[in-house]
PDB file of C-alpha atoms in Angstrom:
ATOM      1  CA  UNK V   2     111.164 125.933  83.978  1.00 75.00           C
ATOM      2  CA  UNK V   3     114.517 127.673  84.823  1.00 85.00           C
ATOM      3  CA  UNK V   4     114.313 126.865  88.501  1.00 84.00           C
ATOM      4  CA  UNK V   5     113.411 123.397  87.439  1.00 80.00           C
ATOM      5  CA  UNK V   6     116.783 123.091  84.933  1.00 83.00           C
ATOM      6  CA  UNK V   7     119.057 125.020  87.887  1.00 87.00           C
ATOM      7  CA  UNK V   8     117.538 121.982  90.767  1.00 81.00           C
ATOM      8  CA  UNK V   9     118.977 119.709  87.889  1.00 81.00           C
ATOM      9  CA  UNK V  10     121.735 121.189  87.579  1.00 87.00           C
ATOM     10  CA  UNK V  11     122.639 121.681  91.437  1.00 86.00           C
ATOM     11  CA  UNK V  12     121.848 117.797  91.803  1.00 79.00           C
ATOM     12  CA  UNK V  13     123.294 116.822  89.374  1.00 80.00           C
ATOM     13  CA  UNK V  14     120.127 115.424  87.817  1.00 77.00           C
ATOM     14  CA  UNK V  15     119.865 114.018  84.073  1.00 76.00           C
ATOM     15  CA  UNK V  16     118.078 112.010  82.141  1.00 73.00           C
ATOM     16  CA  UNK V  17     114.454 112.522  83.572  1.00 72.00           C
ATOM     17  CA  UNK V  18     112.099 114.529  81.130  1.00 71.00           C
ATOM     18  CA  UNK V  19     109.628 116.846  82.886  1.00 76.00           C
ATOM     19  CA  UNK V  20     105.969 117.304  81.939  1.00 77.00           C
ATOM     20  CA  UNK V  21     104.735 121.215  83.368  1.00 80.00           C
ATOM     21  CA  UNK V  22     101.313 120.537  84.038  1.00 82.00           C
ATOM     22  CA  UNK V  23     100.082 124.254  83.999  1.00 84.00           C
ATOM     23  CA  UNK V  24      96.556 123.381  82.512  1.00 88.00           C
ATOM     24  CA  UNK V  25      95.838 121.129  84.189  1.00 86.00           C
ATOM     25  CA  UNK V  26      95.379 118.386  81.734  1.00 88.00           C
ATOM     26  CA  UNK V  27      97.210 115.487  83.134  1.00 82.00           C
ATOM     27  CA  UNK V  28      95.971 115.960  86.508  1.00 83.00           C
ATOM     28  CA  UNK V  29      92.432 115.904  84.926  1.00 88.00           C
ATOM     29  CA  UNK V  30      93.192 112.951  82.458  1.00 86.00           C
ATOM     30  CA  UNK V  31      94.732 111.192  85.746  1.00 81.00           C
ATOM     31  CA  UNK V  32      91.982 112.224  88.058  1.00 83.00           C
ATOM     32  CA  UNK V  33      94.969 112.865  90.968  1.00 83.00           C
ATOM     33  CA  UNK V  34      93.578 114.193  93.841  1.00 83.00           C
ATOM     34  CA  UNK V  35      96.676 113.824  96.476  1.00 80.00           C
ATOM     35  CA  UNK V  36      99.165 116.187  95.688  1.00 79.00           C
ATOM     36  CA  UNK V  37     102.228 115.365  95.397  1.00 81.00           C
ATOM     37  CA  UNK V  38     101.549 112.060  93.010  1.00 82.00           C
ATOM     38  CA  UNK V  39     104.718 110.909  91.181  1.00 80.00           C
ATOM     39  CA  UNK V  40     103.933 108.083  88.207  1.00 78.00           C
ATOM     40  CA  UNK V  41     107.000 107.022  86.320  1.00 77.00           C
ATOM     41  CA  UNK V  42     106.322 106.254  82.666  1.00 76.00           C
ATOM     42  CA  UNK V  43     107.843 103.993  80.361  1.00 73.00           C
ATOM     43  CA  UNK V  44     109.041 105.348  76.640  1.00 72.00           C
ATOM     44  CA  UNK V  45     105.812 103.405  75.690  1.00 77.00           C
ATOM     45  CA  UNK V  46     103.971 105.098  77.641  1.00 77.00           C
ATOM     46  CA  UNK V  47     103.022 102.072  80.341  1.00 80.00           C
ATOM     47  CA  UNK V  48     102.576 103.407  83.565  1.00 82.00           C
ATOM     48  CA  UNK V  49     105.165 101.308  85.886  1.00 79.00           C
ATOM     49  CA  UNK V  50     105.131 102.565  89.122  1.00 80.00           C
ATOM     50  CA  UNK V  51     102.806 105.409  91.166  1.00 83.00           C
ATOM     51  CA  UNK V  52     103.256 107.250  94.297  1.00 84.00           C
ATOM     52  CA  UNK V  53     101.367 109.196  96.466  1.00 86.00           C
ATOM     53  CA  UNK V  54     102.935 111.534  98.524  1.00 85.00           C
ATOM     54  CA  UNK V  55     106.238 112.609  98.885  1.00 84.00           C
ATOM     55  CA  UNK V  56     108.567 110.737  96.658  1.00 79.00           C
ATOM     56  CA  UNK V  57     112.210 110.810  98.200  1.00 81.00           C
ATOM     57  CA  UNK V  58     115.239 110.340  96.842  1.00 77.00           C
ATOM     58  CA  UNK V  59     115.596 106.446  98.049  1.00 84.00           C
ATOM     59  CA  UNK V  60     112.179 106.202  96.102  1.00 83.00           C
ATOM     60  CA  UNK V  61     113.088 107.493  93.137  1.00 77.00           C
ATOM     61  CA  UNK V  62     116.287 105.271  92.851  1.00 79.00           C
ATOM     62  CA  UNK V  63     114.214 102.032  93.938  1.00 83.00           C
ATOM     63  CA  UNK V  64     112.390 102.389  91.293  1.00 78.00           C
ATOM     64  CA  UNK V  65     114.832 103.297  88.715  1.00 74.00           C
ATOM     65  CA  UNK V  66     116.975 100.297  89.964  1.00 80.00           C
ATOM     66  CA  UNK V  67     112.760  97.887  89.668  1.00 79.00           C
ATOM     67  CA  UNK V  68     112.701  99.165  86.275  1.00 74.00           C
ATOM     68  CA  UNK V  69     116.426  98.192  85.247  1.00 73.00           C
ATOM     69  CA  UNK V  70     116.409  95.064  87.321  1.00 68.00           C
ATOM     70  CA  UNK V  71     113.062  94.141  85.364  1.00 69.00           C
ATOM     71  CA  UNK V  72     115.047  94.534  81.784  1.00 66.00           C
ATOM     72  CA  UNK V  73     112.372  97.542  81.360  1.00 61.00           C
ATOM     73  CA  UNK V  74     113.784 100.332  78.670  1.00 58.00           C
ATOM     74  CA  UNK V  75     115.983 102.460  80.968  1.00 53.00           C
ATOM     75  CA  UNK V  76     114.058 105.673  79.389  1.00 58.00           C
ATOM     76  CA  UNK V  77     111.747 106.718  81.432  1.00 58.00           C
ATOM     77  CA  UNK V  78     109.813 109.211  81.870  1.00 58.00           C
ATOM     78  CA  UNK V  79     109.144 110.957  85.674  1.00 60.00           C
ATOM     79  CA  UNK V  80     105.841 112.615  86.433  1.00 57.00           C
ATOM     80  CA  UNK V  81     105.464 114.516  89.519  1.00 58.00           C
ATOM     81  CA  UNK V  82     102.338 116.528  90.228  1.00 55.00           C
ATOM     82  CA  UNK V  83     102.674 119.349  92.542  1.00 55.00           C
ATOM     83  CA  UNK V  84      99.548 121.686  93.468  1.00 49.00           C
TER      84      UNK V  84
END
């Protein structure tokens, strides 16, 4: 969790919530099998977007920008599942 908060920091990262997976649960519940897959979540908890792979910086902000442009709740909620 601290090197997680100090990434943020660096990049000057905010308003993303992260989930620490380290049960497992979500990659079970999700049945993810390609590590890394990114889903970004709505407040509501409607899943609006999901990647597979390597998300990238461009990617993240595309979809941010989808969301926004789509009058979607601008809180959002980023998963990212590493292995």
């Amino acid at each position: 969790p601290e090197a997680i908060k100090a990434y943020f920091e660096e990049n000057k990262i905010s308003g993303l919530t992260v989930l620490l997976d380290t049960n497992l649960e979500v990659k079970d519940a999700f049945a993810i099998n390609v590590f890394p897959t990114t889903y970004v979540v709505d407040k509501g908890g409607v899943v609006r977007e999901k990647k597979l792979g390597e998300l990238t910086a461009e990617d993240l902000k595309a979809y941010m920008d989808k969301l926004r442009w789509n009058n979607v709740d601008s809180q959002f909620v980023i998963f990212l599942i590493l292995f």
